[in-house]
Backbone as CSV, one residue per row, in Angstrom:
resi,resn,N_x,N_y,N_z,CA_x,CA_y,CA_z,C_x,C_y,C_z
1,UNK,0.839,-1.180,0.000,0.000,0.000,0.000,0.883,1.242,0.000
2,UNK,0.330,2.131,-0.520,1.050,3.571,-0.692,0.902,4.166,0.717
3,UNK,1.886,5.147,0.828,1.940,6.111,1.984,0.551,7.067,2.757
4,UNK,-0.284,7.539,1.399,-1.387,7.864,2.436,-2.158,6.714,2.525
5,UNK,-2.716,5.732,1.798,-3.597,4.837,2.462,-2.587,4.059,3.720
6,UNK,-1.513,3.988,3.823,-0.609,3.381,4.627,-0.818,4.139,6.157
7,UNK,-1.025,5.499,6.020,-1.344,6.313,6.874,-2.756,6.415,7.590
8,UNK,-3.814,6.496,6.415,-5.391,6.086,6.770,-5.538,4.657,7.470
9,UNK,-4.924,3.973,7.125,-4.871,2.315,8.049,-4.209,2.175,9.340
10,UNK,-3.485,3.539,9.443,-2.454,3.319,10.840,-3.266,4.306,11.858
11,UNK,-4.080,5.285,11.547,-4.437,6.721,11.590,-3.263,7.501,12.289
12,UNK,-2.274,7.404,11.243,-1.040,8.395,11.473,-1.270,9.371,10.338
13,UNK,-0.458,10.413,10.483,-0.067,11.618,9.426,1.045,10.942,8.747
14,UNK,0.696,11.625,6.957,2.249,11.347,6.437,2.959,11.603,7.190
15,UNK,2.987,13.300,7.381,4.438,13.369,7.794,5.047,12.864,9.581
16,UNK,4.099,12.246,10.221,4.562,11.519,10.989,5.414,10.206,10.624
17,UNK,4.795,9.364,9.662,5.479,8.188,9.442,6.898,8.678,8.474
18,UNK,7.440,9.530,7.640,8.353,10.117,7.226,8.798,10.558,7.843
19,UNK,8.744,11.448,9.292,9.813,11.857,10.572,10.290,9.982,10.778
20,UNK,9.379,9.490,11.468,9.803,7.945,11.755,10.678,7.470,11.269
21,UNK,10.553,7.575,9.825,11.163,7.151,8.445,12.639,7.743,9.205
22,UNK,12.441,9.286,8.843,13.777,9.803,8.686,14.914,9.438,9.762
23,UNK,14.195,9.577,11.015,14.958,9.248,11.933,14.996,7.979,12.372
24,UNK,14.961,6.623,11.876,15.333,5.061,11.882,14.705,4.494,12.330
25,UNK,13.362,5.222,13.253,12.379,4.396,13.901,11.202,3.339,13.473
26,UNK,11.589,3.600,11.608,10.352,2.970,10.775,11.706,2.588,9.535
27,UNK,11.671,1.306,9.544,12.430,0.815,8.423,11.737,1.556,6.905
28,UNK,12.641,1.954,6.289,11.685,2.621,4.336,11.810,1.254,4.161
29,UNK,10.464,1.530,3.407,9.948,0.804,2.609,10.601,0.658,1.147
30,UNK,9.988,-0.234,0.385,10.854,-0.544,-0.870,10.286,0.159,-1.886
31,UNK,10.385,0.554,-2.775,9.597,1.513,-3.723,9.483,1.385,-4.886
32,UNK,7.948,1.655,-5.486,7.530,0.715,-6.360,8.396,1.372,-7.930
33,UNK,8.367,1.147,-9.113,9.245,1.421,-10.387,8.806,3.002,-10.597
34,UNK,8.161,3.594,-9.651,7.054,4.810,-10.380,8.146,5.433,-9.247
35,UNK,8.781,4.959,-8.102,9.222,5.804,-7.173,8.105,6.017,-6.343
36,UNK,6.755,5.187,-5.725,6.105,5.561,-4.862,6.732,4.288,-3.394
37,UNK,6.093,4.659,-2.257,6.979,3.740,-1.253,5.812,3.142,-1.323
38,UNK,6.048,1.445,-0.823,4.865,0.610,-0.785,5.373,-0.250,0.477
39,UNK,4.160,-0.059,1.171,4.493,-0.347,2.901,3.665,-2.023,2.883
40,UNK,4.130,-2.817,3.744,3.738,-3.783,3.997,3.503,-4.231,5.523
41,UNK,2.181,-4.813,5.661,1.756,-5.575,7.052,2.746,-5.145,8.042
42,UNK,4.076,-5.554,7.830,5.249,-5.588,8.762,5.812,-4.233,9.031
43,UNK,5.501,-3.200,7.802,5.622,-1.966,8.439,4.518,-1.632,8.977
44,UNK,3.150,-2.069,8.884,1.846,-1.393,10.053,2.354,-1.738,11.679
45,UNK,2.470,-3.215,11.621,3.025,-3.702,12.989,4.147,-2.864,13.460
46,UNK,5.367,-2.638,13.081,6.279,-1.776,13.180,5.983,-0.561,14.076
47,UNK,5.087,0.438,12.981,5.130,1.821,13.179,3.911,1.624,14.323
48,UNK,3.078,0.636,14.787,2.121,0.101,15.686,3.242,0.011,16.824
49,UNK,3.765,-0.613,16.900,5.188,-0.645,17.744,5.557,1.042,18.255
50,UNK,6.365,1.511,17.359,6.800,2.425,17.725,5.566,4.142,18.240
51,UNK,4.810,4.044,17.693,3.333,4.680,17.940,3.025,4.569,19.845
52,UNK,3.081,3.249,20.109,2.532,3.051,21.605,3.700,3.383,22.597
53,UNK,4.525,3.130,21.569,6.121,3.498,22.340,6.068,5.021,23.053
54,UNK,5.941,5.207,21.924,5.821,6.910,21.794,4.990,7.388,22.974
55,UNK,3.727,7.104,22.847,2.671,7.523,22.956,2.719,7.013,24.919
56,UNK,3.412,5.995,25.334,3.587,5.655,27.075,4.770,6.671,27.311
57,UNK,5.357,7.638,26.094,6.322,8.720,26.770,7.975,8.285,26.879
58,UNK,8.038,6.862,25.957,9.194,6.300,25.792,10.530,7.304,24.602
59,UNK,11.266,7.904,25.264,11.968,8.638,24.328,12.486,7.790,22.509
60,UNK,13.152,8.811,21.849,13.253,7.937,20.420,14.478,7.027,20.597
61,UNK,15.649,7.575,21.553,16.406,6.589,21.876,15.888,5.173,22.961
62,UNK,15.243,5.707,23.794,14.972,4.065,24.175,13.764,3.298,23.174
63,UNK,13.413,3.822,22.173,12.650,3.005,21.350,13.440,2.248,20.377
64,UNK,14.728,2.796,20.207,15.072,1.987,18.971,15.993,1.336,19.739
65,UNK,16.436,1.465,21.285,16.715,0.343,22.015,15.916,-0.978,22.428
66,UNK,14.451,-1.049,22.402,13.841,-1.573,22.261,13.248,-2.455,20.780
67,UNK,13.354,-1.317,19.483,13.261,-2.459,18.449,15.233,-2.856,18.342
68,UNK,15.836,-2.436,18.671,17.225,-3.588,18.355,16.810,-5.145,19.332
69,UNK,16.294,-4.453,20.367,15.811,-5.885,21.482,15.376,-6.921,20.705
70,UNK,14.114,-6.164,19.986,13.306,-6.836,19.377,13.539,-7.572,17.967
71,UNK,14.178,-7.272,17.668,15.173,-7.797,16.723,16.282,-8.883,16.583
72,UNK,16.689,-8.576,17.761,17.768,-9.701,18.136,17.113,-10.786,19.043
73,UNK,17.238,-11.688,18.324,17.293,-13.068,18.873,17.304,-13.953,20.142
74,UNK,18.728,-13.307,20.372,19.253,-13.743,21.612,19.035,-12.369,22.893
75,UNK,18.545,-11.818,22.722,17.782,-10.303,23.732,16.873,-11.320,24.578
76,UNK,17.551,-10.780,25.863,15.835,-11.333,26.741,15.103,-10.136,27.318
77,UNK,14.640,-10.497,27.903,13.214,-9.800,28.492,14.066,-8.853,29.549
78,UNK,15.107,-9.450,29.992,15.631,-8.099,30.962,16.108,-6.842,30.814
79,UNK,16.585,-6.637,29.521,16.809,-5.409,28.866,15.469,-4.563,28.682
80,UNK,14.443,-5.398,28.128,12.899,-4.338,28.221,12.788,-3.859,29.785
81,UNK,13.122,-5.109,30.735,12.465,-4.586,31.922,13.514,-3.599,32.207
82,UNK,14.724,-3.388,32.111,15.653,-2.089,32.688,15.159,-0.635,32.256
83,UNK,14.823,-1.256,30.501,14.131,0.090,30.673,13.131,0.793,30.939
84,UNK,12.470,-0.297,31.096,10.942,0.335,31.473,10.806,0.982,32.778
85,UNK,11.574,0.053,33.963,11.992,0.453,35.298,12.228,1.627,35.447
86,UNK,13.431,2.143,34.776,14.066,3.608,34.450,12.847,4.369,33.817
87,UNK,12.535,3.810,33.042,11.002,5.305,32.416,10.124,5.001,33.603
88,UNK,9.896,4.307,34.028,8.738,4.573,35.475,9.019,5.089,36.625
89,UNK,10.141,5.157,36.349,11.294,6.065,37.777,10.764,7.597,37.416
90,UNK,11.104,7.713,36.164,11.019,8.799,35.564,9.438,9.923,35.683
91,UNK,9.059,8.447,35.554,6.786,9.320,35.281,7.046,9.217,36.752
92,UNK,7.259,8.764,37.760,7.299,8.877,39.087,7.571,10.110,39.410
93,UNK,9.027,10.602,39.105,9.301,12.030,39.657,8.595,12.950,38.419
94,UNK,8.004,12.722,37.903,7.197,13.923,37.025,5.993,14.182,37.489
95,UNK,5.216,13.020,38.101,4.637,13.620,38.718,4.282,14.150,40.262
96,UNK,5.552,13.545,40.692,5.816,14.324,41.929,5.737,16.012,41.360
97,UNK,6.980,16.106,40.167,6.781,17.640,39.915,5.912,18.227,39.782
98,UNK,4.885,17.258,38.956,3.403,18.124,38.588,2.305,18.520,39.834
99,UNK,2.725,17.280,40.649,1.869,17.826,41.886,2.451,18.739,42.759
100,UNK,3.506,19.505,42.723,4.010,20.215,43.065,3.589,21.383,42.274
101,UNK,3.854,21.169,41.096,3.287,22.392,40.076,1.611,22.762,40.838
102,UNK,0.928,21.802,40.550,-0.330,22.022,40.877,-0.147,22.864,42.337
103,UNK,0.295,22.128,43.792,0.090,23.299,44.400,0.588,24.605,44.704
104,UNK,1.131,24.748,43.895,1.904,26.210,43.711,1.202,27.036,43.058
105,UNK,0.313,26.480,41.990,-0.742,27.116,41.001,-2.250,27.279,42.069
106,UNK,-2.055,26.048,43.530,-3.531,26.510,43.493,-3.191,28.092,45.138
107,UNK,-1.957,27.795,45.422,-1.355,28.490,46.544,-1.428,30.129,45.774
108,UNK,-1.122,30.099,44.799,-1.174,31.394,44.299,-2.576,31.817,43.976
109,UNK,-3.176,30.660,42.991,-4.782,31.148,42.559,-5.253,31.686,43.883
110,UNK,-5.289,31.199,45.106,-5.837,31.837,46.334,-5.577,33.013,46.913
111,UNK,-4.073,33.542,46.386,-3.934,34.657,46.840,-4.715,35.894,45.667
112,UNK,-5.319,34.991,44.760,-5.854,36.290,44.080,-7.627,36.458,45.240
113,UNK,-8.405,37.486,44.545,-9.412,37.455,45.047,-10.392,38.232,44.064
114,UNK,-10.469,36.762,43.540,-11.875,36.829,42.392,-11.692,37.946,41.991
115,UNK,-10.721,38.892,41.547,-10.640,39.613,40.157,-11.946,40.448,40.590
116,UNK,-11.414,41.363,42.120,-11.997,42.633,42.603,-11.006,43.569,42.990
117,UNK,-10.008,42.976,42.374,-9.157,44.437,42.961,-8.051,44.877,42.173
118,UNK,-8.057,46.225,41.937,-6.613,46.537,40.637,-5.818,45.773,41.035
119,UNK,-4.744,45.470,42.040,-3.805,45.239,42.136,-4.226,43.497,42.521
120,UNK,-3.483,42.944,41.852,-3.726,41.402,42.395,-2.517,40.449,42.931
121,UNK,-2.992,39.993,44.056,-1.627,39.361,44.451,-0.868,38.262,43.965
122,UNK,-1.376,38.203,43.038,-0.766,37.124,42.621,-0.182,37.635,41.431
123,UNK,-0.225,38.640,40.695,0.702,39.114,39.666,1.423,39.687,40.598
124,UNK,1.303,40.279,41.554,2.411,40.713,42.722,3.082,39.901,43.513
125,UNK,3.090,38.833,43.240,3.715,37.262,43.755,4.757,37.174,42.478
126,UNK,4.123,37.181,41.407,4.813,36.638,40.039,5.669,37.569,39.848
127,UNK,5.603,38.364,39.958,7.114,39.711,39.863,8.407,39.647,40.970
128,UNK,7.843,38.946,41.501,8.895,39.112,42.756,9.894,38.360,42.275
């Protein structure tokens, strides 16, 4: 199949699967005598692969540490689990940060007061 129906079947953007492309995360495809690329099953699974990768917040380097895994033969399962360990370390302290973010956002929202008074303390917080 050609690149946009290749795209309508994945519901990716061209130019998502061509970043992929460009940067090694999606093997190119072979291309037909006209010069169009013609993707096969094994690239849907693939870019299906790298898509969920993506998408749990897995950077582009530990993804293509993961398809070399996947690739090789003799790879076991403990190399996925190191990294996954390490990215869950990771969403761990992020959202420690975010809940930190949050109460800092709601510590300040309180010092305003419902947007009755010129001066608000909380743009007078934010300058400081």
């Amino acid at each position: 199949m050609r690149i946009g129906e290749f795209a309508k079947a994945c519901d990716c953007s061209v130019e998502a699967i061509r970043y992929y492309e460009s940067v090694g995360l999606l093997a190119a495809p072979k291309r037909a005598t006209n010069g169009y690329r013609i993707y096969s099953d094994e690239h849907q699974k693939w870019l299906q692969f790298v898509r969920r990768s993506r998408d749990l917040g897995l950077t582009q380097d530990e993804v293509r540490v993961l398809i070399e895994i996947a690739l090789n033969d003799s790879a076991v399962c403990e190399d996925v689990y190191a990294i996954l360990s390490s990215h869950v370390q990771q969403v761990r302290r992020r959202i420690r940060e975010l809940k930190q973010l949050k109460n800092s956002l709601i510590r300040l929202q309180s010092r305003c007061d419902e947007g009755n008074s010129r001066k608000c303390p909380a743009i007078e917080e934010l300058m400081k």
